[in-house]
Amino acid sequence: MSWGPIVERRRDAGAPGMSDREAAAKTARAFLAALERGDRDTATAMAESGFAAESPGGNLTELGPLLDRLESRYVRLIKGVETTDVAETADGFAVYFFGRMEGEFTGDDGGFEGVRFMDRLTVRDDKIAAQHMWNDFGHAKPK
């Protein structure tokens, strides 16, 4: 029995020759960068209308409250990505980022550095459908 040739799908939105996995990783990283910059317009344009987020601070069913939380909590937040893994799922791609965060809290709460994190972003049709975040803030000491 012949299954036919294996053909890798390409995304129109990606660079020429970019695989679906590479395009998903690029989309997810651009979304994280928009969150880091506090760029509401870009983050909103990149998110699906049914975007959902899960984090140590709670679950959210819309992007707006996540952006509000980030703005109220951090003066600066940088996620230094050390590793990126991409897995194909039934409805898109799961992009995993592993690394360490640094930044400054609002008010007099000081800064932090070296806080481990892992984010899982679901990319579907070139949009961010969900973000799950894990980190070691509970073990972090202000710098």
PDB file of C-alpha atoms in Angstrom:
ATOM      1  CA  MET A   1       0.000   0.000   0.000  1.00  0.00           C
ATOM      2  CA  SER A   2       1.330   3.430  -0.896  1.00  0.00           C
ATOM      3  CA  TRP A   3       0.645   6.423   1.302  1.00  0.00           C
ATOM      4  CA  GLY A   4       1.896   8.891  -1.299  1.00  0.00           C
ATOM      5  CA  PRO A   5       4.616  11.467  -0.915  1.00  0.00           C
ATOM      6  CA  ILE A   6       5.205  13.268   2.353  1.00  0.00           C
ATOM      7  CA  VAL A   7       4.680  16.970   1.791  1.00  0.00           C
ATOM      8  CA  GLU A   8       5.579  19.594   4.355  1.00  0.00           C
ATOM      9  CA  ARG A   9       2.973  22.329   4.536  1.00  0.00           C
ATOM     10  CA  ARG A  10       4.161  25.921   4.284  1.00  0.00           C
ATOM     11  CA  ARG A  11       2.591  29.037   5.752  1.00  0.00           C
ATOM     12  CA  ASP A  12       1.993  32.034   3.563  1.00  0.00           C
ATOM     13  CA  ALA A  13       2.669  34.287   6.562  1.00  0.00           C
ATOM     14  CA  GLY A  14       6.157  32.895   7.152  1.00  0.00           C
ATOM     15  CA  ALA A  15       9.345  33.661   5.313  1.00  0.00           C
ATOM     16  CA  PRO A  16       9.945  31.723   2.092  1.00  0.00           C
ATOM     17  CA  GLY A  17      11.079  28.225   2.971  1.00  0.00           C
ATOM     18  CA  MET A  18      10.022  28.554   6.613  1.00  0.00           C
ATOM     19  CA  SER A  19       8.438  25.395   8.017  1.00  0.00           C
ATOM     20  CA  ASP A  20       5.165  25.448   9.954  1.00  0.00           C
ATOM     21  CA  ARG A  21       7.086  24.764  13.164  1.00  0.00           C
ATOM     22  CA  GLU A  22       9.466  27.656  12.547  1.00  0.00           C
ATOM     23  CA  ALA A  23       6.562  29.967  11.709  1.00  0.00           C
ATOM     24  CA  ALA A  24       4.730  28.953  14.902  1.00  0.00           C
ATOM     25  CA  ALA A  25       7.851  29.588  17.013  1.00  0.00           C
ATOM     26  CA  LYS A  26       8.374  32.973  15.353  1.00  0.00           C
ATOM     27  CA  THR A  27       4.733  33.953  15.966  1.00  0.00           C
ATOM     28  CA  ALA A  28       4.887  32.865  19.615  1.00  0.00           C
ATOM     29  CA  ARG A  29       8.170  34.719  20.242  1.00  0.00           C
ATOM     30  CA  ALA A  30       6.790  37.883  18.637  1.00  0.00           C
ATOM     31  CA  PHE A  31       3.779  37.634  20.954  1.00  0.00           C
ATOM     32  CA  LEU A  32       6.020  37.307  24.036  1.00  0.00           C
ATOM     33  CA  ALA A  33       8.045  40.290  22.837  1.00  0.00           C
ATOM     34  CA  ALA A  34       4.852  42.355  22.479  1.00  0.00           C
ATOM     35  CA  LEU A  35       3.893  41.441  26.065  1.00  0.00           C
ATOM     36  CA  GLU A  36       7.373  42.405  27.287  1.00  0.00           C
ATOM     37  CA  ARG A  37       7.106  45.818  25.560  1.00  0.00           C
ATOM     38  CA  GLY A  38       3.577  46.366  26.826  1.00  0.00           C
ATOM     39  CA  ASP A  39       2.442  46.675  23.209  1.00  0.00           C
ATOM     40  CA  ARG A  40      -1.311  46.123  23.582  1.00  0.00           C
ATOM     41  CA  ASP A  41      -2.130  46.710  19.916  1.00  0.00           C
ATOM     42  CA  THR A  42       0.329  44.115  18.615  1.00  0.00           C
ATOM     43  CA  ALA A  43      -0.525  41.533  21.295  1.00  0.00           C
ATOM     44  CA  THR A  44      -4.247  41.986  20.656  1.00  0.00           C
ATOM     45  CA  ALA A  45      -3.798  41.650  16.897  1.00  0.00           C
ATOM     46  CA  MET A  46      -1.814  38.433  17.396  1.00  0.00           C
ATOM     47  CA  ALA A  47      -4.298  36.767  19.785  1.00  0.00           C
ATOM     48  CA  GLU A  48      -7.376  34.773  18.845  1.00  0.00           C
ATOM     49  CA  SER A  49     -10.691  36.214  19.971  1.00  0.00           C
ATOM     50  CA  GLY A  50     -11.053  33.254  22.378  1.00  0.00           C
ATOM     51  CA  PHE A  51      -7.568  33.688  23.902  1.00  0.00           C
ATOM     52  CA  ALA A  52      -7.119  32.114  27.347  1.00  0.00           C
ATOM     53  CA  ALA A  53      -4.224  32.309  29.813  1.00  0.00           C
ATOM     54  CA  GLU A  54      -3.246  30.257  32.830  1.00  0.00           C
ATOM     55  CA  SER A  55      -0.582  31.426  35.263  1.00  0.00           C
ATOM     56  CA  PRO A  56       0.405  31.123  38.916  1.00  0.00           C
ATOM     57  CA  GLY A  57      -1.688  34.284  39.440  1.00  0.00           C
ATOM     58  CA  GLY A  58      -4.864  32.676  38.108  1.00  0.00           C
ATOM     59  CA  ASN A  59      -6.727  31.835  34.938  1.00  0.00           C
ATOM     60  CA  LEU A  60      -7.985  34.422  32.460  1.00  0.00           C
ATOM     61  CA  THR A  61     -10.354  34.032  29.541  1.00  0.00           C
ATOM     62  CA  GLU A  62      -9.387  37.236  27.726  1.00  0.00           C
ATOM     63  CA  LEU A  63      -6.156  38.989  26.776  1.00  0.00           C
ATOM     64  CA  GLY A  64      -7.109  42.395  28.220  1.00  0.00           C
ATOM     65  CA  PRO A  65      -6.996  41.323  31.880  1.00  0.00           C
ATOM     66  CA  LEU A  66      -3.598  39.644  31.312  1.00  0.00           C
ATOM     67  CA  LEU A  67      -2.229  42.879  29.843  1.00  0.00           C
ATOM     68  CA  ASP A  68      -3.730  44.839  32.767  1.00  0.00           C
ATOM     69  CA  ARG A  69      -2.086  42.467  35.249  1.00  0.00           C
ATOM     70  CA  LEU A  70       1.307  42.773  33.557  1.00  0.00           C
ATOM     71  CA  GLU A  71       1.090  46.583  33.485  1.00  0.00           C
ATOM     72  CA  SER A  72       0.067  46.797  37.136  1.00  0.00           C
ATOM     73  CA  ARG A  73       2.719  44.371  38.348  1.00  0.00           C
ATOM     74  CA  TYR A  74       5.865  45.159  36.312  1.00  0.00           C
ATOM     75  CA  VAL A  75       7.765  48.259  35.318  1.00  0.00           C
ATOM     76  CA  ARG A  76       9.961  46.006  33.189  1.00  0.00           C
ATOM     77  CA  LEU A  77       9.827  42.315  32.322  1.00  0.00           C
ATOM     78  CA  ILE A  78      12.241  40.442  30.072  1.00  0.00           C
ATOM     79  CA  LYS A  79      12.003  36.731  29.392  1.00  0.00           C
ATOM     80  CA  GLY A  80      15.416  35.463  28.343  1.00  0.00           C
ATOM     81  CA  VAL A  81      14.555  32.436  26.226  1.00  0.00           C
ATOM     82  CA  GLU A  82      17.212  29.725  26.488  1.00  0.00           C
ATOM     83  CA  THR A  83      15.352  26.880  24.751  1.00  0.00           C
ATOM     84  CA  THR A  84      12.419  26.681  22.344  1.00  0.00           C
ATOM     85  CA  ASP A  85      10.558  23.445  21.588  1.00  0.00           C
ATOM     86  CA  VAL A  86       7.684  23.109  19.120  1.00  0.00           C
ATOM     87  CA  ALA A  87       5.233  20.220  18.922  1.00  0.00           C
ATOM     88  CA  GLU A  88       2.418  19.762  16.434  1.00  0.00           C
ATOM     89  CA  THR A  89      -0.982  19.280  18.071  1.00  0.00           C
ATOM     90  CA  ALA A  90      -4.384  18.304  16.707  1.00  0.00           C
ATOM     91  CA  ASP A  91      -5.324  21.944  16.117  1.00  0.00           C
ATOM     92  CA  GLY A  92      -2.041  23.782  15.633  1.00  0.00           C
ATOM     93  CA  PHE A  93       1.273  23.942  17.450  1.00  0.00           C
ATOM     94  CA  ALA A  94       2.411  24.029  21.058  1.00  0.00           C
ATOM     95  CA  VAL A  95       5.459  26.275  21.422  1.00  0.00           C
ATOM     96  CA  TYR A  96       7.414  25.896  24.659  1.00  0.00           C
ATOM     97  CA  PHE A  97       9.853  28.539  25.862  1.00  0.00           C
ATOM     98  CA  PHE A  98      12.245  27.829  28.731  1.00  0.00           C
ATOM     99  CA  GLY A  99      14.546  30.401  30.264  1.00  0.00           C
ATOM    100  CA  ARG A 100      15.063  32.992  32.973  1.00  0.00           C
ATOM    101  CA  MET A 101      13.238  36.244  33.642  1.00  0.00           C
ATOM    102  CA  GLU A 102      14.441  39.542  34.947  1.00  0.00           C
ATOM    103  CA  GLY A 103      12.693  42.804  35.611  1.00  0.00           C
ATOM    104  CA  GLU A 104      11.329  45.297  38.083  1.00  0.00           C
ATOM    105  CA  PHE A 105       8.096  45.276  40.019  1.00  0.00           C
ATOM    106  CA  THR A 106       5.927  48.378  40.290  1.00  0.00           C
ATOM    107  CA  GLY A 107       6.106  50.399  43.487  1.00  0.00           C
ATOM    108  CA  ASP A 108       8.869  49.701  45.973  1.00  0.00           C
ATOM    109  CA  ASP A 109       8.917  45.941  45.482  1.00  0.00           C
ATOM    110  CA  GLY A 110      12.345  46.012  43.800  1.00  0.00           C
ATOM    111  CA  GLY A 111      13.654  43.936  40.964  1.00  0.00           C
ATOM    112  CA  PHE A 112      14.395  40.332  40.204  1.00  0.00           C
ATOM    113  CA  GLU A 113      16.671  38.299  37.999  1.00  0.00           C
ATOM    114  CA  GLY A 114      17.353  34.674  37.187  1.00  0.00           C
ATOM    115  CA  VAL A 115      13.769  33.524  37.819  1.00  0.00           C
ATOM    116  CA  ARG A 116      13.166  30.332  35.863  1.00  0.00           C
ATOM    117  CA  PHE A 117      10.107  30.216  33.630  1.00  0.00           C
ATOM    118  CA  MET A 118       8.361  27.999  31.144  1.00  0.00           C
ATOM    119  CA  ASP A 119       5.635  29.238  28.797  1.00  0.00           C
ATOM    120  CA  ARG A 120       3.487  27.088  26.535  1.00  0.00           C
ATOM    121  CA  LEU A 121       1.769  29.014  23.778  1.00  0.00           C
ATOM    122  CA  THR A 122      -0.818  27.425  21.510  1.00  0.00           C
ATOM    123  CA  VAL A 123      -0.494  28.741  17.950  1.00  0.00           C
ATOM    124  CA  ARG A 124      -3.426  28.113  15.653  1.00  0.00           C
ATOM    125  CA  ASP A 125      -3.754  29.644  12.173  1.00  0.00           C
ATOM    126  CA  ASP A 126      -0.952  32.139  12.893  1.00  0.00           C
ATOM    127  CA  LYS A 127      -2.709  33.406  16.044  1.00  0.00           C
ATOM    128  CA  ILE A 128      -2.062  32.828  19.739  1.00  0.00           C
ATOM    129  CA  ALA A 129      -4.951  30.787  21.135  1.00  0.00           C
ATOM    130  CA  ALA A 130      -3.631  30.233  24.671  1.00  0.00           C
ATOM    131  CA  GLN A 131      -0.704  30.837  26.985  1.00  0.00           C
ATOM    132  CA  HIS A 132       0.187  28.723  30.013  1.00  0.00           C
ATOM    133  CA  MET A 133       2.888  30.145  32.284  1.00  0.00           C
ATOM    134  CA  TRP A 134       4.952  28.570  35.033  1.00  0.00           C
ATOM    135  CA  ASN A 135       7.719  30.249  37.029  1.00  0.00           C
ATOM    136  CA  ASP A 136       9.719  30.135  40.236  1.00  0.00           C
ATOM    137  CA  PHE A 137       8.643  33.522  41.647  1.00  0.00           C
ATOM    138  CA  GLY A 138       7.715  31.757  44.879  1.00  0.00           C
ATOM    139  CA  HIS A 139      11.406  30.909  45.331  1.00  0.00           C
ATOM    140  CA  ALA A 140      12.855  34.158  43.976  1.00  0.00           C
ATOM    141  CA  LYS A 141      14.528  36.732  46.135  1.00  0.00           C
ATOM    142  CA  PRO A 142      14.406  40.434  45.163  1.00  0.00           C
ATOM    143  CA  LYS A 143      17.729  41.752  43.934  1.00  0.00           C
TER     144      LYS A 143
END
